[in-house]
Tab-separated table of C-alpha atoms in Angstrom:
chain	number	residue	atom	x	y	z
A	1	UNK	CA	-4.079	-28.794	-62.588
A	2	UNK	CA	-2.266	-31.013	-65.147
A	3	UNK	CA	-4.687	-33.742	-66.659
A	4	UNK	CA	-3.176	-36.279	-64.184
A	5	UNK	CA	-4.939	-34.311	-61.180
A	6	UNK	CA	-8.512	-35.596	-60.748
A	7	UNK	CA	-9.784	-32.716	-58.526
A	8	UNK	CA	-13.784	-32.255	-57.873
A	9	UNK	CA	-16.469	-31.499	-55.908
A	10	UNK	CA	-19.558	-33.364	-56.260
A	11	UNK	CA	-23.049	-33.901	-54.908
A	12	UNK	CA	-23.001	-37.412	-56.216
A	13	UNK	CA	-21.706	-40.622	-55.151
A	14	UNK	CA	-17.990	-40.146	-55.582
A	15	UNK	CA	-17.059	-42.715	-58.481
A	16	UNK	CA	-14.297	-45.549	-56.876
A	17	UNK	CA	-14.245	-47.912	-59.340
A	18	UNK	CA	-13.922	-45.213	-62.057
A	19	UNK	CA	-11.176	-43.220	-60.306
A	20	UNK	CA	-9.253	-46.660	-59.030
A	21	UNK	CA	-8.881	-47.439	-62.880
A	22	UNK	CA	-7.961	-43.878	-64.223
A	23	UNK	CA	-5.040	-43.376	-61.069
A	24	UNK	CA	-3.079	-46.561	-62.474
A	25	UNK	CA	-0.132	-45.464	-64.634
A	26	UNK	CA	1.953	-48.072	-66.435
A	27	UNK	CA	5.259	-46.448	-64.317
A	28	UNK	CA	3.838	-46.917	-61.444
A	29	UNK	CA	3.249	-50.192	-59.632
A	30	UNK	CA	1.669	-48.807	-55.904
A	31	UNK	CA	-1.806	-47.354	-55.773
A	32	UNK	CA	-3.374	-46.456	-52.388
A	33	UNK	CA	-6.786	-45.234	-52.283
A	34	UNK	CA	-8.089	-43.705	-49.062
A	35	UNK	CA	-12.168	-42.901	-48.841
A	36	UNK	CA	-13.976	-41.068	-45.807
A	37	UNK	CA	-17.113	-43.097	-45.353
A	38	UNK	CA	-20.054	-41.786	-42.867
A	39	UNK	CA	-20.161	-43.371	-39.531
A	40	UNK	CA	-22.829	-44.136	-37.324
A	41	UNK	CA	-21.298	-42.832	-34.627
A	42	UNK	CA	-19.665	-39.688	-33.967
A	43	UNK	CA	-18.604	-39.562	-30.292
A	44	UNK	CA	-21.072	-39.432	-27.875
A	45	UNK	CA	-24.085	-38.956	-30.635
A	46	UNK	CA	-25.117	-42.073	-31.251
A	47	UNK	CA	-27.638	-43.465	-34.355
A	48	UNK	CA	-26.031	-41.063	-36.729
A	49	UNK	CA	-28.543	-41.060	-39.329
A	50	UNK	CA	-27.080	-39.148	-42.018
A	51	UNK	CA	-24.219	-36.173	-42.754
A	52	UNK	CA	-24.617	-32.767	-44.361
A	53	UNK	CA	-21.346	-31.106	-46.144
A	54	UNK	CA	-21.784	-27.656	-46.597
A	55	UNK	CA	-18.881	-26.002	-48.645
A	56	UNK	CA	-17.336	-22.504	-49.901
A	57	UNK	CA	-18.000	-24.105	-53.113
A	58	UNK	CA	-16.028	-21.834	-55.992
A	59	UNK	CA	-13.029	-22.068	-53.464
A	60	UNK	CA	-12.917	-25.636	-52.691
A	61	UNK	CA	-11.402	-27.105	-56.340
A	62	UNK	CA	-8.705	-24.345	-55.820
A	63	UNK	CA	-7.767	-24.863	-52.430
A	64	UNK	CA	-7.752	-28.923	-53.178
A	65	UNK	CA	-5.663	-28.039	-56.115
A	66	UNK	CA	-3.320	-26.133	-54.145
A	67	UNK	CA	-2.853	-29.842	-52.076
A	68	UNK	CA	-2.395	-31.353	-55.164
A	69	UNK	CA	0.442	-29.227	-56.405
A	70	UNK	CA	2.385	-29.150	-52.693
A	71	UNK	CA	1.882	-33.007	-52.813
A	72	UNK	CA	3.835	-32.615	-56.154
A	73	UNK	CA	6.579	-30.867	-54.949
A	74	UNK	CA	6.876	-32.802	-52.204
A	75	UNK	CA	6.904	-36.532	-53.738
A	76	UNK	CA	7.593	-35.333	-57.315
A	77	UNK	CA	7.371	-39.547	-58.438
A	78	UNK	CA	3.805	-38.948	-58.056
A	79	UNK	CA	1.776	-40.276	-61.029
A	80	UNK	CA	-1.643	-39.784	-60.927
A	81	UNK	CA	-3.697	-37.923	-58.126
A	82	UNK	CA	-7.364	-37.751	-56.604
A	83	UNK	CA	-8.907	-35.197	-54.690
A	84	UNK	CA	-12.690	-35.601	-54.479
A	85	UNK	CA	-14.946	-34.586	-52.233
A	86	UNK	CA	-18.865	-34.780	-51.861
A	87	UNK	CA	-21.336	-32.007	-50.672
A	88	UNK	CA	-24.934	-31.997	-49.982
A	89	UNK	CA	-26.300	-35.098	-47.816
A	90	UNK	CA	-24.447	-38.387	-47.255
A	91	UNK	CA	-26.073	-41.537	-46.148
A	92	UNK	CA	-23.773	-43.975	-43.477
A	93	UNK	CA	-21.222	-46.209	-45.516
A	94	UNK	CA	-20.944	-43.950	-48.301
A	95	UNK	CA	-17.966	-42.274	-48.942
A	96	UNK	CA	-17.502	-38.463	-48.448
A	97	UNK	CA	-14.079	-38.042	-49.584
A	98	UNK	CA	-11.275	-39.579	-51.665
A	99	UNK	CA	-8.120	-39.269	-51.979
A	100	UNK	CA	-5.567	-41.724	-54.738
A	101	UNK	CA	-2.485	-41.868	-55.785
A	102	UNK	CA	-0.094	-43.684	-57.657
A	103	UNK	CA	3.871	-43.690	-57.270
A	104	UNK	CA	6.224	-46.185	-58.731
A	105	UNK	CA	6.620	-47.883	-55.256
A	106	UNK	CA	4.186	-48.192	-52.265
A	107	UNK	CA	5.810	-46.825	-49.401
A	108	UNK	CA	5.402	-42.975	-50.952
A	109	UNK	CA	1.925	-43.950	-52.178
A	110	UNK	CA	0.988	-44.170	-48.511
A	111	UNK	CA	2.433	-41.356	-47.700
A	112	UNK	CA	1.191	-38.937	-50.030
A	113	UNK	CA	-2.163	-39.726	-49.639
A	114	UNK	CA	-2.304	-39.605	-45.961
A	115	UNK	CA	-0.397	-35.903	-46.243
A	116	UNK	CA	-3.195	-34.812	-48.076
A	117	UNK	CA	-5.944	-36.289	-46.382
A	118	UNK	CA	-4.338	-34.639	-43.036
A	119	UNK	CA	-3.830	-31.208	-45.443
A	120	UNK	CA	-7.383	-31.516	-47.048
A	121	UNK	CA	-9.315	-31.704	-43.405
A	122	UNK	CA	-7.182	-28.688	-42.302
A	123	UNK	CA	-7.146	-26.220	-44.934
A	124	UNK	CA	-10.435	-26.866	-47.084
A	125	UNK	CA	-13.429	-24.746	-46.812
A	126	UNK	CA	-16.244	-27.922	-46.014
A	127	UNK	CA	-17.935	-27.935	-42.948
A	128	UNK	CA	-19.650	-31.398	-41.793
A	129	UNK	CA	-23.359	-31.127	-40.119
A	130	UNK	CA	-24.170	-34.401	-38.388
A	131	UNK	CA	-28.124	-35.727	-38.151
A	132	UNK	CA	-28.479	-38.206	-35.296
A	133	UNK	CA	-31.147	-39.580	-33.432
A	134	UNK	CA	-32.683	-36.251	-31.291
A	135	UNK	CA	-29.917	-33.793	-32.751
A	136	UNK	CA	-28.191	-31.963	-35.171
A	137	UNK	CA	-25.302	-30.108	-35.330
A	138	UNK	CA	-21.763	-29.197	-36.846
A	139	UNK	CA	-18.932	-31.888	-36.911
A	140	UNK	CA	-16.800	-32.220	-33.678
A	141	UNK	CA	-12.921	-31.729	-33.625
A	142	UNK	CA	-13.361	-28.999	-36.407
A	143	UNK	CA	-9.572	-27.809	-37.364
A	144	UNK	CA	-9.443	-23.657	-37.467
A	145	UNK	CA	-8.343	-22.656	-40.654
A	146	UNK	CA	-4.521	-21.688	-41.525
A	147	UNK	CA	-3.552	-18.068	-40.683
A	148	UNK	CA	-2.067	-15.874	-43.943
A	149	UNK	CA	1.560	-17.288	-43.304
A	150	UNK	CA	0.685	-20.697	-42.930
A	151	UNK	CA	-0.910	-21.274	-45.938
A	152	UNK	CA	0.608	-23.239	-48.392
A	153	UNK	CA	0.666	-21.863	-51.573
A	154	UNK	CA	1.867	-22.951	-54.717
A	155	UNK	CA	5.221	-21.001	-54.985
A	156	UNK	CA	6.595	-22.765	-51.791
B	1	UNK	CA	-21.231	-2.353	-50.929
B	2	UNK	CA	-19.081	-6.207	-50.055
B	3	UNK	CA	-20.973	-8.895	-49.253
B	4	UNK	CA	-20.296	-11.021	-46.415
B	5	UNK	CA	-20.764	-14.742	-46.035
B	6	UNK	CA	-20.980	-16.968	-43.275
B	7	UNK	CA	-20.564	-21.051	-43.255
B	8	UNK	CA	-21.460	-23.759	-41.012
B	9	UNK	CA	-21.703	-22.615	-37.382
B	10	UNK	CA	-21.347	-18.509	-38.313
B	11	UNK	CA	-24.625	-19.083	-40.571
B	12	UNK	CA	-26.386	-20.496	-37.506
B	13	UNK	CA	-25.131	-17.598	-35.381
B	14	UNK	CA	-26.079	-15.314	-37.959
B	15	UNK	CA	-29.647	-17.037	-39.520
B	16	UNK	CA	-28.323	-16.288	-42.738
B	17	UNK	CA	-25.863	-17.252	-45.703
B	18	UNK	CA	-24.843	-13.381	-46.714
B	19	UNK	CA	-25.384	-9.849	-46.168
B	20	UNK	CA	-24.272	-6.944	-47.817
B	21	UNK	CA	-22.003	-4.622	-45.146
B	22	UNK	CA	-19.906	-1.556	-45.552
B	23	UNK	CA	-16.635	-0.678	-44.278
B	24	UNK	CA	-13.429	0.478	-46.158
B	25	UNK	CA	-11.337	-2.053	-44.489
B	26	UNK	CA	-11.453	-5.578	-44.134
B	27	UNK	CA	-11.346	-4.965	-40.163
B	28	UNK	CA	-13.951	-2.098	-40.703
B	29	UNK	CA	-16.237	-5.030	-42.249
B	30	UNK	CA	-15.790	-7.629	-39.520
B	31	UNK	CA	-16.262	-5.235	-36.926
B	32	UNK	CA	-19.597	-3.847	-38.168
B	33	UNK	CA	-20.683	-7.915	-38.775
B	34	UNK	CA	-20.136	-8.128	-35.436
B	35	UNK	CA	-22.247	-5.408	-33.879
B	36	UNK	CA	-24.955	-6.276	-36.276
B	37	UNK	CA	-25.501	-9.897	-35.423
B	38	UNK	CA	-24.801	-9.635	-31.780
B	39	UNK	CA	-22.718	-11.880	-28.879
B	40	UNK	CA	-23.267	-15.440	-30.523
B	41	UNK	CA	-21.259	-14.385	-33.696
B	42	UNK	CA	-18.800	-12.680	-31.302
B	43	UNK	CA	-17.925	-15.602	-29.303
B	44	UNK	CA	-17.154	-17.461	-32.534
B	45	UNK	CA	-15.015	-14.873	-34.000
B	46	UNK	CA	-11.661	-15.921	-31.854
B	47	UNK	CA	-11.785	-19.150	-34.086
B	48	UNK	CA	-12.952	-17.803	-37.516
B	49	UNK	CA	-10.984	-17.348	-40.530
B	50	UNK	CA	-11.711	-14.044	-43.016
B	51	UNK	CA	-11.124	-14.733	-46.317
B	52	UNK	CA	-11.191	-11.783	-48.865
B	53	UNK	CA	-12.242	-13.264	-52.738
B	54	UNK	CA	-11.020	-16.904	-51.511
B	55	UNK	CA	-7.693	-15.900	-49.876
B	56	UNK	CA	-7.275	-14.959	-46.582
B	57	UNK	CA	-6.424	-11.386	-46.022
B	58	UNK	CA	-5.359	-9.054	-42.923
B	59	UNK	CA	-7.335	-6.346	-41.258
B	60	UNK	CA	-5.708	-3.323	-43.287
B	61	UNK	CA	-6.608	-4.758	-46.688
B	62	UNK	CA	-8.864	-2.124	-48.501
B	63	UNK	CA	-12.352	-3.433	-49.852
B	64	UNK	CA	-13.734	-2.726	-52.642
B	65	UNK	CA	-17.468	-2.378	-54.170
B	66	UNK	CA	-18.060	-5.945	-55.171
B	67	UNK	CA	-15.590	-7.837	-52.512
B	68	UNK	CA	-16.595	-11.257	-51.210
B	69	UNK	CA	-15.397	-11.415	-47.696
B	70	UNK	CA	-15.646	-15.015	-45.707
B	71	UNK	CA	-16.423	-15.592	-42.288
B	72	UNK	CA	-14.872	-19.278	-41.901
B	73	UNK	CA	-15.591	-21.464	-38.657
B	74	UNK	CA	-13.394	-23.915	-37.871
B	75	UNK	CA	-13.571	-26.547	-40.922
B	76	UNK	CA	-14.640	-30.218	-40.828
B	77	UNK	CA	-14.365	-31.818	-44.233
B	78	UNK	CA	-13.169	-35.367	-44.889
C	1	UNK	CA	-10.666	-66.676	-40.581
C	2	UNK	CA	-14.261	-64.383	-40.596
C	3	UNK	CA	-16.701	-63.345	-42.418
C	4	UNK	CA	-15.268	-59.565	-41.798
C	5	UNK	CA	-12.316	-61.539	-44.106
C	6	UNK	CA	-12.094	-61.822	-47.586
C	7	UNK	CA	-8.620	-63.922	-48.447
C	8	UNK	CA	-8.627	-64.780	-51.672
C	9	UNK	CA	-6.032	-65.998	-54.361
C	10	UNK	CA	-7.506	-65.559	-57.963
C	11	UNK	CA	-6.510	-66.411	-61.360
C	12	UNK	CA	-9.105	-63.871	-62.630
C	13	UNK	CA	-8.649	-59.856	-62.131
C	14	UNK	CA	-9.082	-58.264	-58.164
C	15	UNK	CA	-12.558	-57.499	-57.940
C	16	UNK	CA	-11.766	-53.628	-56.547
C	17	UNK	CA	-15.300	-52.161	-56.974
C	18	UNK	CA	-16.509	-55.054	-55.055
C	19	UNK	CA	-14.082	-55.358	-52.386
C	20	UNK	CA	-14.180	-51.531	-51.752
C	21	UNK	CA	-18.311	-51.532	-51.306
C	22	UNK	CA	-17.698	-54.688	-49.323
C	23	UNK	CA	-15.087	-53.359	-46.875
C	24	UNK	CA	-17.138	-50.160	-45.775
C	25	UNK	CA	-19.020	-50.472	-42.017
C	26	UNK	CA	-21.732	-48.618	-40.752
C	27	UNK	CA	-19.153	-48.229	-37.451
C	28	UNK	CA	-16.196	-46.989	-39.559
C	29	UNK	CA	-15.093	-43.929	-40.820
C	30	UNK	CA	-12.206	-45.252	-42.555
C	31	UNK	CA	-11.293	-47.084	-45.276
C	32	UNK	CA	-7.657	-47.653	-47.139
C	33	UNK	CA	-6.711	-49.173	-50.150
C	34	UNK	CA	-3.555	-50.393	-51.560
C	35	UNK	CA	-2.918	-51.619	-54.897
C	36	UNK	CA	0.143	-53.133	-56.152
C	37	UNK	CA	0.315	-53.191	-60.258
C	38	UNK	CA	2.617	-54.638	-62.527
C	39	UNK	CA	4.985	-51.872	-63.698
C	40	UNK	CA	6.104	-51.529	-67.193
C	41	UNK	CA	9.960	-50.965	-65.821
C	42	UNK	CA	11.912	-53.267	-62.762
C	43	UNK	CA	14.925	-51.998	-61.992
C	44	UNK	CA	17.358	-52.153	-65.392
C	45	UNK	CA	14.332	-54.279	-67.033
C	46	UNK	CA	12.744	-51.737	-69.318
C	47	UNK	CA	9.858	-52.326	-71.513
C	48	UNK	CA	8.093	-55.463	-68.787
C	49	UNK	CA	5.141	-56.678	-71.336
C	50	UNK	CA	3.814	-58.694	-68.479
C	51	UNK	CA	4.106	-60.464	-65.120
C	52	UNK	CA	3.210	-64.545	-64.519
C	53	UNK	CA	2.796	-65.622	-60.829
C	54	UNK	CA	3.359	-68.725	-59.253
C	55	UNK	CA	2.461	-70.002	-55.600
C	56	UNK	CA	2.437	-72.488	-53.324
C	57	UNK	CA	-1.040	-72.409	-53.970
C	58	UNK	CA	-2.599	-74.753	-51.042
C	59	UNK	CA	-0.690	-72.181	-48.379
C	60	UNK	CA	-1.331	-68.588	-49.665
C	61	UNK	CA	-4.544	-68.606	-48.273
C	62	UNK	CA	-3.171	-69.892	-44.746
C	63	UNK	CA	-0.608	-67.744	-45.268
C	64	UNK	CA	-2.714	-64.425	-45.757
C	65	UNK	CA	-4.976	-65.176	-43.409
C	66	UNK	CA	-2.774	-65.778	-40.740
C	67	UNK	CA	-1.686	-62.156	-41.256
C	68	UNK	CA	-5.049	-60.713	-40.850
C	69	UNK	CA	-5.094	-62.738	-37.318
C	70	UNK	CA	-1.784	-60.846	-36.470
C	71	UNK	CA	-3.308	-57.856	-37.991
C	72	UNK	CA	-6.569	-57.686	-35.898
C	73	UNK	CA	-4.456	-58.518	-32.885
C	74	UNK	CA	-2.556	-55.388	-33.560
C	75	UNK	CA	-5.233	-52.934	-34.658
C	76	UNK	CA	-7.937	-54.697	-32.831
C	77	UNK	CA	-10.763	-51.683	-34.046
C	78	UNK	CA	-10.223	-52.771	-37.767
C	79	UNK	CA	-13.751	-53.602	-39.197
C	80	UNK	CA	-13.625	-55.532	-42.313
C	81	UNK	CA	-10.238	-56.657	-43.566
C	82	UNK	CA	-9.088	-57.500	-47.601
C	83	UNK	CA	-6.183	-59.125	-48.717
C	84	UNK	CA	-6.224	-60.677	-51.998
C	85	UNK	CA	-2.909	-61.594	-54.469
C	86	UNK	CA	-3.218	-62.981	-57.947
C	87	UNK	CA	-1.784	-65.952	-59.787
C	88	UNK	CA	-0.734	-66.466	-63.175
C	89	UNK	CA	-0.340	-63.831	-65.912
C	90	UNK	CA	-0.738	-60.355	-65.184
C	91	UNK	CA	-0.434	-57.610	-67.702
C	92	UNK	CA	0.574	-54.272	-67.445
C	93	UNK	CA	-1.237	-51.833	-65.295
C	94	UNK	CA	-3.646	-54.704	-63.327
C	95	UNK	CA	-3.558	-54.910	-59.739
C	96	UNK	CA	-1.333	-58.132	-58.768
C	97	UNK	CA	-2.178	-57.477	-54.779
C	98	UNK	CA	-5.116	-55.640	-53.040
C	99	UNK	CA	-5.173	-55.201	-49.361
C	100	UNK	CA	-8.201	-53.234	-47.796
C	101	UNK	CA	-9.677	-52.210	-44.209
C	102	UNK	CA	-11.742	-50.288	-42.735
C	103	UNK	CA	-10.728	-48.612	-39.180
C	104	UNK	CA	-12.954	-46.234	-37.188
C	105	UNK	CA	-10.635	-43.673	-37.484
C	106	UNK	CA	-7.829	-42.461	-40.188
C	107	UNK	CA	-4.739	-43.215	-38.781
C	108	UNK	CA	-5.055	-47.139	-38.259
C	109	UNK	CA	-6.315	-47.563	-41.487
C	110	UNK	CA	-3.254	-46.584	-43.374
C	111	UNK	CA	-1.215	-48.230	-40.639
C	112	UNK	CA	-3.120	-51.985	-41.051
C	113	UNK	CA	-3.050	-51.716	-44.797
C	114	UNK	CA	0.667	-51.010	-44.680
C	115	UNK	CA	1.618	-53.576	-41.948
C	116	UNK	CA	-0.159	-56.294	-43.990
C	117	UNK	CA	1.787	-55.270	-47.708
C	118	UNK	CA	4.886	-55.088	-46.191
C	119	UNK	CA	4.327	-58.588	-44.138
C	120	UNK	CA	2.591	-60.112	-47.050
C	121	UNK	CA	5.348	-59.479	-49.287
C	122	UNK	CA	7.743	-61.085	-46.797
C	123	UNK	CA	5.977	-64.272	-45.537
C	124	UNK	CA	3.865	-65.594	-48.381
C	125	UNK	CA	5.155	-68.021	-50.883
C	126	UNK	CA	4.516	-66.442	-53.848
C	127	UNK	CA	6.781	-65.777	-56.827
C	128	UNK	CA	7.103	-62.791	-59.497
C	129	UNK	CA	8.502	-63.640	-63.425
C	130	UNK	CA	8.983	-60.538	-65.242
C	131	UNK	CA	8.720	-61.284	-69.207
C	132	UNK	CA	10.231	-58.193	-70.038
C	133	UNK	CA	11.784	-57.401	-73.973
C	134	UNK	CA	14.885	-59.413	-74.726
C	135	UNK	CA	14.208	-61.271	-71.357
C	136	UNK	CA	12.764	-63.128	-68.405
C	137	UNK	CA	13.464	-63.550	-64.665
C	138	UNK	CA	12.346	-64.296	-61.038
C	139	UNK	CA	11.410	-60.397	-59.624
C	140	UNK	CA	14.084	-58.626	-58.008
C	141	UNK	CA	14.115	-57.943	-54.504
C	142	UNK	CA	12.955	-61.436	-53.470
C	143	UNK	CA	12.707	-61.714	-49.315
C	144	UNK	CA	14.199	-64.493	-47.699
C	145	UNK	CA	11.091	-66.383	-45.867
C	146	UNK	CA	11.378	-65.920	-42.049
C	147	UNK	CA	13.134	-68.589	-40.021
C	148	UNK	CA	10.646	-71.103	-37.942
C	149	UNK	CA	11.041	-68.919	-35.142
C	150	UNK	CA	10.399	-65.678	-36.803
C	151	UNK	CA	7.165	-66.844	-38.475
C	152	UNK	CA	4.387	-64.859	-36.585
C	153	UNK	CA	1.816	-67.563	-35.909
C	154	UNK	CA	-1.728	-67.285	-34.558
C	155	UNK	CA	-0.766	-67.632	-30.929
C	156	UNK	CA	1.653	-64.431	-30.642
D	1	UNK	CA	8.452	-91.575	-50.346
D	2	UNK	CA	7.979	-87.890	-49.316
D	3	UNK	CA	7.358	-85.465	-52.161
D	4	UNK	CA	9.414	-82.661	-52.861
D	5	UNK	CA	8.321	-79.417	-54.783
D	6	UNK	CA	10.223	-76.510	-56.397
D	7	UNK	CA	9.101	-73.238	-56.624
D	8	UNK	CA	10.413	-69.946	-58.456
D	9	UNK	CA	14.285	-70.527	-59.025
D	10	UNK	CA	14.408	-73.606	-57.567
D	11	UNK	CA	12.330	-75.151	-60.608
D	12	UNK	CA	14.299	-72.634	-62.946
D	13	UNK	CA	17.525	-74.477	-60.961
D	14	UNK	CA	15.860	-78.643	-60.970
D	15	UNK	CA	13.952	-78.075	-64.327
D	16	UNK	CA	10.791	-79.893	-62.391
D	17	UNK	CA	8.083	-78.815	-60.098
D	18	UNK	CA	8.031	-82.027	-57.901
D	19	UNK	CA	9.788	-85.135	-57.165
D	20	UNK	CA	9.895	-87.834	-54.891
D	21	UNK	CA	12.930	-88.448	-52.860
D	22	UNK	CA	13.851	-91.043	-49.803
D	23	UNK	CA	15.181	-89.812	-46.262
D	24	UNK	CA	14.175	-90.367	-42.875
D	25	UNK	CA	14.449	-86.535	-41.848
D	26	UNK	CA	14.129	-83.746	-43.471
D	27	UNK	CA	17.750	-82.735	-43.632
D	28	UNK	CA	18.253	-86.179	-45.015
D	29	UNK	CA	15.754	-85.535	-48.286
D	30	UNK	CA	17.418	-81.949	-48.633
D	31	UNK	CA	20.794	-83.440	-48.595
D	32	UNK	CA	20.119	-85.884	-51.377
D	33	UNK	CA	17.879	-83.241	-53.121
D	34	UNK	CA	20.615	-81.260	-53.248
D	35	UNK	CA	23.121	-84.191	-54.412
D	36	UNK	CA	20.614	-85.054	-57.132
D	37	UNK	CA	19.948	-81.908	-58.891
D	38	UNK	CA	23.368	-80.684	-57.851
D	39	UNK	CA	25.317	-77.195	-58.311
D	40	UNK	CA	22.727	-74.617	-59.584
D	41	UNK	CA	20.453	-75.843	-56.643
D	42	UNK	CA	22.680	-75.830	-54.142
D	43	UNK	CA	23.584	-72.341	-54.554
D	44	UNK	CA	20.408	-71.481	-53.988
D	45	UNK	CA	20.527	-73.288	-50.536
D	46	UNK	CA	21.495	-70.721	-48.380
D	47	UNK	CA	18.257	-68.317	-49.428
D	48	UNK	CA	16.063	-71.173	-49.446
D	49	UNK	CA	13.582	-72.082	-46.418
D	50	UNK	CA	12.244	-75.732	-46.445
D	51	UNK	CA	8.640	-75.988	-45.342
D	52	UNK	CA	7.042	-79.874	-43.961
D	53	UNK	CA	3.530	-80.053	-45.404
D	54	UNK	CA	3.084	-76.427	-45.093
D	55	UNK	CA	5.376	-75.074	-42.122
D	56	UNK	CA	8.727	-74.645	-41.313
D	57	UNK	CA	10.265	-77.273	-39.645
D	58	UNK	CA	13.797	-78.239	-38.715
D	59	UNK	CA	16.672	-80.959	-40.589
D	60	UNK	CA	16.011	-83.080	-37.429
D	61	UNK	CA	12.136	-83.484	-37.957
D	62	UNK	CA	11.340	-87.220	-39.338
D	63	UNK	CA	9.887	-87.338	-42.757
D	64	UNK	CA	6.873	-89.721	-43.416
D	65	UNK	CA	5.724	-91.827	-46.793
D	66	UNK	CA	3.191	-88.844	-47.967
D	67	UNK	CA	4.865	-85.911	-46.000
D	68	UNK	CA	4.989	-82.861	-48.730
D	69	UNK	CA	8.478	-81.027	-48.570
D	70	UNK	CA	9.017	-77.471	-50.565
D	71	UNK	CA	11.851	-75.708	-51.179
D	72	UNK	CA	11.243	-71.809	-51.004
D	73	UNK	CA	13.369	-69.341	-52.360
D	74	UNK	CA	13.625	-65.598	-51.887
D	75	UNK	CA	9.360	-64.457	-52.494
D	76	UNK	CA	8.239	-61.802	-54.796
D	77	UNK	CA	5.126	-61.718	-54.201
D	78	UNK	CA	2.725	-58.063	-54.085
């Protein structure tokens, strides 16, 4: 993980403004930032009060670093890249995850951020619990982790 | 003895975050784990992945004294 | 322009943190924010010191509002939407433009922001002047404005 | 008399931001403008759009006393 990657698992609020300032590079003309924010509704679970994220903590940063390595292989023009996820309670409206990237031109800023969030949701060992009016259960649309051979390694 | 960790729905199914379970291979440890915790965990297993010390591994992989095995149900980060 | 649109032409720094907090909606689980930032190089113009944006000022906000209206027609699920552009000098690393949108799910947050920035660059009457080591001239890759019939109107 | 505004490269070509130019239609005003400012502006015209009071308009459109006409070279916002 180079000094141009910001990879973090945090139990506090994600410092969006700080990351947005950090991600800018003088050689890059484009910055894209994606935030996943806690919603008040999840399919037919209405009145969601908060989310609780649980993680296999020692392996979250390594897995997110693999994603960053892969992203830089696919888009070598990326300047700075941030992948930050929260653990613990997240109230409605707060960000549970943030991906940010700077690139010389704009199309690839969208492409790399989108690829990173899609890959993070499919490969990083984190589980969301939803607490809504009259119920609590694990997040819907969970994704089966990849098999050994599917896991993107830093050598590919 | 290797330790076995449970996350998300697997933690609900076992009622615990971690336990110690014997076995010479990853497959043996997983089989003993399912035997110990019963049907609710067994139902989850087809969609779970098993990691050994933070990496996916095959059932034939030998396990050692202080290895950490994790049962990972489908993930829902983001 | 509804209270869920933030459309602005400003000669000061774009208030990214404020917009990022404003754009979040409890019914939306995704926020995408794109910033165009001033680069130190533009094709073979090296050592760019700053940009100077000139606008046909009275019509920038109306044109950006038309873009917001069109965007909401294409993506009715958009929660809040911001289009903010600077005018005057912009030093390297500062944002000249920001687009932000909240949507219930993530794919359309990328789609709407990308469509808005592409459309803004092609249709809003703003001109960039680049001041670099030993030269100053208007931005490269300028786009001919649409003909009458091509202009997206609020009624289509 | 209608006013004519120049932006970006068109302002460089004319050396001014605005002027007053006579004409009954948009086409007449534009023709007189090109005549007044000469070759550098003429070269830009094929890529310029002409707006009348903030909207694209055709050369046949009649112009009135206080109308605002803008010559808009290719834009480079963003």
